[in-house]
Amino acid sequence: MSSSPLRLLLDFDAQYRRDRDQTPAFLHRRDRRLALVREQAGATPPSLAEWLHAVGDGRHHTAPLRHWRRLNGGLVLAGGVLGVLTMLGLLYVNGPARINVTLFLALVLVQLLLALLTAGQALAGWRPWGALLDRSDPEQPAPALRPLQPQLAGRAFAITALLTLLAQILVRDLAFGWSTTLQTSAPAYHGLVEALAWPWRDWLPAAVPDLNLVAQSRYFRLENGQPADPALLGGWWPFLVMTWLCYVELPRLVLLMLAQAHLRHRARRLLRDHPGVAALRERFTTPWVDSGDEAPAAVPLTTPAPSPAPQPPAESGT
């Protein structure tokens, strides 16, 4: 029995296509009989899932969905690998150079914009990658699969990048700092940091850099030698971890849940408007009138023996 609106839609559509090879009389008699059995038991007409279980062959005909899952698995793997490489490229520096917090925040902003873009893309039904999915059934593509978007690939990127960041914090002595070509003062940059930390600054103040850390961790492109207080520069990591969680991982999780809810809603709407559903409901409620016995006769009919023609009437007394 189908377990989700999308699977129910695909299974029903597959059964609907098979039923088009049958005669209307056969379909009416079959479905009306199921409805009468339910009525005699004091129940309502069977639901679509119960009807599929009764008339189907017990298999789930979801080739497009399986193709999507294979495609999505490849995208998840690619997103995870790209997350590790991106974070390593951001954190791996040589010599006395510091990891630029401004560049980290720019990456967070890009990921947030990409998450919103893919969510809006799903709602609008725009699929620049749709040709990959339509190859599974080019003649009859499943319209319910159009809102599917690779949100899991974005989540894989966010999770693997965060794990890479935590692993690097654990095994390396990272030195963070901030720098920008713009004429920005330490108090102004501290105000930006406090604004970004508003989701957790009340209950996790340790993850909010203070003004002293911001002022001491600024560096310039012509600066040489080791920083004056290298131990101080590691204090950025709680803020960076919380920023990644709140602005990359959490939006991806929320948008993934919204995308799944949107997919279920669209599948229910497409199933409700499916032309086969109205015809099935009508066959459930319309009585079937049997005009004769369809079973073969036990004794075959025989042709009577020929008899002599009757005599013509007499001409007299007519």
Coordinates of C-alpha atoms in Angstrom, one line a residue:
M1 CA 0.0 0.0 0.0
S2 CA 1.3 3.4 -0.9
S3 CA 2.9 5.3 2.0
S4 CA 3.2 8.8 0.7
P5 CA 1.2 11.2 -1.5
L6 CA 3.9 11.2 -4.2
R7 CA 4.2 7.4 -4.3
L8 CA 0.4 7.1 -4.2
L9 CA 0.1 9.5 -7.2
L10 CA 2.7 7.6 -9.2
D11 CA 1.2 4.2 -8.4
F12 CA -2.3 5.4 -9.3
D13 CA -1.2 6.9 -12.5
A14 CA 0.6 3.6 -13.5
Q15 CA -2.6 1.6 -12.7
Y16 CA -4.6 4.2 -14.7
R17 CA -2.4 3.7 -17.7
R18 CA -2.8 -0.1 -17.5
D19 CA -6.6 0.2 -17.1
R20 CA -6.8 2.0 -20.4
D21 CA -6.2 -1.4 -22.1
Q22 CA -9.4 -2.8 -20.6
T23 CA -13.0 -2.2 -21.7
P24 CA -15.2 0.3 -19.8
A25 CA -17.6 -2.6 -18.9
F26 CA -14.9 -4.6 -17.3
L27 CA -13.6 -1.7 -15.2
H28 CA -17.1 -0.7 -14.1
R29 CA -18.0 -4.3 -13.0
R30 CA -14.6 -4.7 -11.2
D31 CA -14.8 -1.4 -9.2
R32 CA -18.5 -1.6 -8.5
R33 CA -18.0 -5.1 -7.0
L34 CA -15.3 -3.7 -4.7
A35 CA -17.6 -0.9 -3.6
L36 CA -20.5 -3.3 -2.9
V37 CA -18.3 -5.5 -0.8
R38 CA -17.4 -2.5 1.3
E39 CA -21.1 -1.4 1.6
Q40 CA -22.1 -4.9 2.7
A41 CA -19.5 -4.7 5.5
G42 CA -20.9 -1.3 6.6
A43 CA -17.8 0.7 5.4
T44 CA -17.4 3.5 3.0
P45 CA -16.1 3.0 -0.6
P46 CA -12.4 2.0 -0.7
S47 CA -9.8 4.7 -0.6
L48 CA -7.3 5.0 -3.4
A49 CA -4.6 3.2 -1.5
E50 CA -7.0 0.3 -0.7
W51 CA -8.2 0.2 -4.3
L52 CA -4.6 0.0 -5.5
H53 CA -3.9 -2.8 -3.0
A54 CA -7.0 -4.7 -4.3
V55 CA -6.6 -4.3 -8.1
G56 CA -2.8 -3.8 -8.4
D57 CA -0.1 -6.3 -8.8
G58 CA 1.6 -5.4 -5.5
R59 CA 4.5 -3.6 -7.1
H60 CA 5.3 0.1 -6.8
H61 CA 5.7 1.6 -10.3
T62 CA 7.9 4.5 -9.4
A63 CA 10.7 4.4 -11.9
P64 CA 10.9 8.3 -12.1
L65 CA 11.1 8.5 -8.3
R66 CA 13.9 5.9 -8.2
H67 CA 15.7 7.8 -11.0
W68 CA 15.4 11.0 -9.0
R69 CA 16.7 9.3 -5.9
R70 CA 19.8 8.1 -7.8
L71 CA 20.3 11.6 -9.2
N72 CA 19.8 13.1 -5.8
G73 CA 22.3 10.7 -4.2
G74 CA 24.9 11.8 -6.7
L75 CA 24.2 15.4 -6.0
V76 CA 24.5 14.8 -2.2
L77 CA 27.8 13.1 -2.7
A78 CA 29.1 16.0 -4.8
G79 CA 27.8 18.5 -2.3
G80 CA 29.5 16.8 0.6
V81 CA 32.9 16.6 -1.2
L82 CA 32.6 20.2 -2.3
G83 CA 31.9 21.3 1.3
V84 CA 35.0 19.7 2.5
L85 CA 37.2 21.2 -0.2
T86 CA 35.7 24.6 0.2
M87 CA 36.2 24.8 3.9
L88 CA 39.8 23.4 3.6
G89 CA 40.6 26.0 1.0
L90 CA 39.3 28.7 3.3
L91 CA 41.1 27.5 6.4
Y92 CA 44.4 26.2 4.9
V93 CA 46.9 29.0 5.1
N94 CA 50.7 29.0 5.4
G95 CA 53.0 31.0 7.6
P96 CA 51.9 33.8 9.8
A97 CA 48.8 34.7 7.7
R98 CA 45.5 34.8 9.4
I99 CA 42.2 33.3 8.2
N100 CA 40.1 36.2 7.1
V101 CA 36.8 36.3 9.0
T102 CA 35.4 38.7 6.3
L103 CA 35.9 36.0 3.7
F104 CA 34.2 33.5 5.9
L105 CA 31.2 35.8 6.3
A106 CA 31.1 36.3 2.6
L107 CA 30.9 32.5 2.1
V108 CA 28.1 32.3 4.6
L109 CA 26.2 35.0 2.7
V110 CA 26.6 33.2 -0.6
Q111 CA 25.3 30.0 0.9
L112 CA 22.3 31.7 2.4
L113 CA 21.5 33.3 -1.0
L114 CA 21.8 30.0 -2.8
A115 CA 19.5 28.3 -0.3
L116 CA 16.8 31.0 -0.9
L117 CA 17.4 30.8 -4.7
T118 CA 16.8 27.0 -4.8
A119 CA 13.7 27.4 -2.6
G120 CA 12.2 30.1 -4.9
Q121 CA 13.2 27.9 -7.9
A122 CA 11.1 25.1 -6.4
L123 CA 8.1 27.2 -5.8
A124 CA 8.3 28.7 -9.3
G125 CA 8.7 25.3 -10.9
W126 CA 11.9 26.3 -12.8
R127 CA 14.1 23.3 -13.3
P128 CA 17.4 24.0 -15.1
W129 CA 18.5 20.5 -14.3
G130 CA 15.1 18.9 -15.3
A131 CA 16.4 17.2 -18.4
L132 CA 18.4 14.8 -16.2
L133 CA 15.2 13.6 -14.5
D134 CA 13.0 13.5 -17.6
R135 CA 15.4 11.0 -19.2
S136 CA 13.8 8.3 -16.9
D137 CA 10.5 8.6 -18.9
P138 CA 10.8 11.1 -21.8
E139 CA 7.4 10.3 -23.3
Q140 CA 5.4 10.6 -20.1
P141 CA 7.3 12.7 -17.5
A142 CA 5.8 12.7 -14.0
P143 CA 4.5 16.2 -13.3
A144 CA 4.6 15.7 -9.6
L145 CA 8.4 15.5 -9.7
R146 CA 8.8 19.0 -11.0
P147 CA 9.0 20.7 -7.6
L148 CA 11.8 18.3 -6.5
Q149 CA 15.0 20.3 -5.9
P150 CA 18.4 19.3 -4.8
Q151 CA 18.1 20.7 -1.2
L152 CA 19.8 17.7 0.2
A153 CA 22.9 18.5 -1.7
G154 CA 23.0 21.9 -0.1
R155 CA 22.6 20.3 3.3
A156 CA 25.4 17.9 2.6
F157 CA 27.6 20.9 1.7
A158 CA 26.7 22.7 4.9
I159 CA 27.2 19.6 7.2
T160 CA 30.5 18.5 5.7
A161 CA 31.9 22.1 5.7
L162 CA 30.9 22.4 9.4
L163 CA 32.5 19.1 10.3
T164 CA 35.6 20.1 8.5
L165 CA 35.7 23.4 10.4
L166 CA 35.3 21.6 13.7
A167 CA 38.0 19.1 12.8
Q168 CA 40.4 21.8 11.8
I169 CA 39.8 23.6 15.1
L170 CA 40.5 20.4 17.0
V171 CA 43.7 19.4 15.3
R172 CA 45.2 22.8 14.3
D173 CA 46.0 26.1 16.0
L174 CA 44.0 28.4 13.8
A175 CA 44.6 32.1 13.9
F176 CA 41.6 34.2 12.8
G177 CA 41.6 37.9 11.9
W178 CA 39.7 40.3 9.8
S179 CA 40.7 42.7 7.1
T180 CA 39.1 44.7 4.3
T181 CA 40.2 47.3 1.8
L182 CA 37.3 49.5 2.8
Q183 CA 38.0 52.1 5.5
T184 CA 36.3 50.3 8.4
S185 CA 37.0 50.9 12.0
A186 CA 37.1 48.2 14.7
P187 CA 33.9 49.5 16.4
A188 CA 32.0 49.4 13.1
Y189 CA 33.2 45.9 12.5
H190 CA 32.3 44.9 16.0
G191 CA 28.8 46.3 15.4
L192 CA 28.4 44.1 12.4
V193 CA 29.5 41.1 14.4
E194 CA 27.1 41.8 17.2
A195 CA 24.3 42.2 14.6
L196 CA 25.0 38.8 13.1
A197 CA 25.2 37.3 16.6
W198 CA 21.7 38.4 17.6
P199 CA 20.1 34.9 17.5
W200 CA 22.5 33.6 20.2
R201 CA 24.0 36.6 21.9
D202 CA 21.6 36.5 24.8
W203 CA 22.0 32.8 25.7
L204 CA 25.5 32.2 24.5
P205 CA 27.6 35.4 25.0
A206 CA 30.8 33.4 24.8
A207 CA 30.2 33.1 21.1
V208 CA 30.1 36.9 20.6
P209 CA 33.5 38.5 20.0
D210 CA 34.1 41.6 22.2
L211 CA 35.5 44.9 21.0
N212 CA 39.0 44.0 22.3
L213 CA 39.2 40.8 20.2
V214 CA 37.9 42.7 17.1
A215 CA 40.5 45.5 17.6
Q216 CA 43.4 43.1 18.2
S217 CA 42.7 40.7 15.4
R218 CA 42.6 43.3 12.6
Y219 CA 45.6 42.8 10.2
F220 CA 46.8 44.6 7.1
R221 CA 48.2 43.3 3.9
L222 CA 51.7 44.7 4.5
E223 CA 51.9 43.4 8.0
N224 CA 54.8 41.0 8.7
G225 CA 55.8 38.8 11.5
Q226 CA 53.8 37.0 14.2
P227 CA 50.8 38.7 15.8
A228 CA 51.4 40.2 19.2
D229 CA 48.9 37.8 21.0
P230 CA 48.4 34.7 18.9
A231 CA 46.4 32.9 21.6
L232 CA 43.8 35.7 21.4
L233 CA 43.1 35.1 17.7
G234 CA 41.6 31.6 18.3
G235 CA 38.7 33.2 20.1
W236 CA 36.8 33.7 16.9
W237 CA 35.9 30.1 16.4
P238 CA 32.7 29.9 18.6
F239 CA 31.3 32.9 16.6
L240 CA 32.2 31.3 13.3
V241 CA 30.6 28.0 14.2
M242 CA 27.4 29.6 15.4
T243 CA 27.3 31.8 12.3
W244 CA 27.5 28.7 10.1
L245 CA 24.9 26.9 12.1
C246 CA 22.4 29.7 12.1
Y247 CA 22.9 31.2 8.6
V248 CA 23.8 28.1 6.5
E249 CA 22.7 24.9 8.2
L250 CA 19.5 26.0 9.9
P251 CA 18.0 27.7 6.7
R252 CA 18.9 24.6 4.6
L253 CA 17.0 22.4 7.2
V254 CA 14.0 24.7 7.3
L255 CA 13.8 25.1 3.5
L256 CA 14.2 21.3 3.1
M257 CA 11.2 20.7 5.3
L258 CA 9.2 23.4 3.4
A259 CA 10.1 21.8 0.1
Q260 CA 9.0 18.4 1.3
A261 CA 5.7 19.9 2.5
H262 CA 5.2 21.6 -0.8
L263 CA 5.9 18.4 -2.6
R264 CA 3.3 16.5 -0.6
H265 CA 0.8 19.3 -1.2
R266 CA 1.4 19.3 -4.9
A267 CA 1.1 15.5 -5.1
R268 CA -2.3 15.6 -3.3
R269 CA -3.5 18.3 -5.6
L270 CA -2.4 16.5 -8.7
L271 CA -4.0 13.3 -7.4
R272 CA -7.2 15.1 -6.6
D273 CA -7.4 16.6 -10.2
H274 CA -6.3 13.3 -11.9
P275 CA -8.9 12.4 -14.6
G276 CA -8.9 8.8 -13.4
V277 CA -10.0 9.6 -9.9
A278 CA -13.3 11.1 -11.0
A279 CA -14.0 8.1 -13.3
L280 CA -13.2 5.7 -10.4
R281 CA -15.5 7.5 -8.0
E282 CA -18.3 7.3 -10.6
R283 CA -17.8 3.6 -11.1
F284 CA -17.9 3.1 -7.3
T285 CA -21.4 4.8 -7.0
T286 CA -23.0 3.9 -10.3
P287 CA -24.9 0.5 -10.2
W288 CA -23.9 -2.1 -12.7
V289 CA -26.8 -3.8 -14.6
D290 CA -26.0 -7.3 -15.8
S291 CA -28.1 -8.1 -18.9
G292 CA -27.3 -11.8 -19.1
D293 CA -25.3 -14.7 -17.9
E294 CA -21.7 -14.5 -19.1
A295 CA -20.9 -18.0 -18.1
P296 CA -20.8 -20.6 -20.9
A297 CA -23.8 -22.9 -21.2
A298 CA -23.5 -26.3 -19.7
V299 CA -25.2 -28.1 -22.7
P300 CA -24.6 -26.6 -26.1
L301 CA -27.6 -25.6 -28.1
T302 CA -28.7 -28.0 -31.0
T303 CA -30.3 -27.2 -34.3
P304 CA -33.8 -28.9 -34.6
A305 CA -34.2 -31.5 -37.3
P306 CA -36.0 -30.3 -40.5
S307 CA -39.7 -31.2 -40.8
P308 CA -41.9 -31.5 -44.0
A309 CA -43.5 -28.3 -45.2
P310 CA -47.3 -27.9 -44.3
Q311 CA -49.9 -28.6 -46.9
P312 CA -51.4 -25.6 -48.6
P313 CA -55.0 -24.8 -47.5
A314 CA -57.9 -26.0 -49.7
E315 CA -59.2 -23.6 -52.2
S316 CA -62.9 -24.3 -51.4
G317 CA -64.4 -22.7 -48.4
T318 CA -61.8 -20.0 -48.1

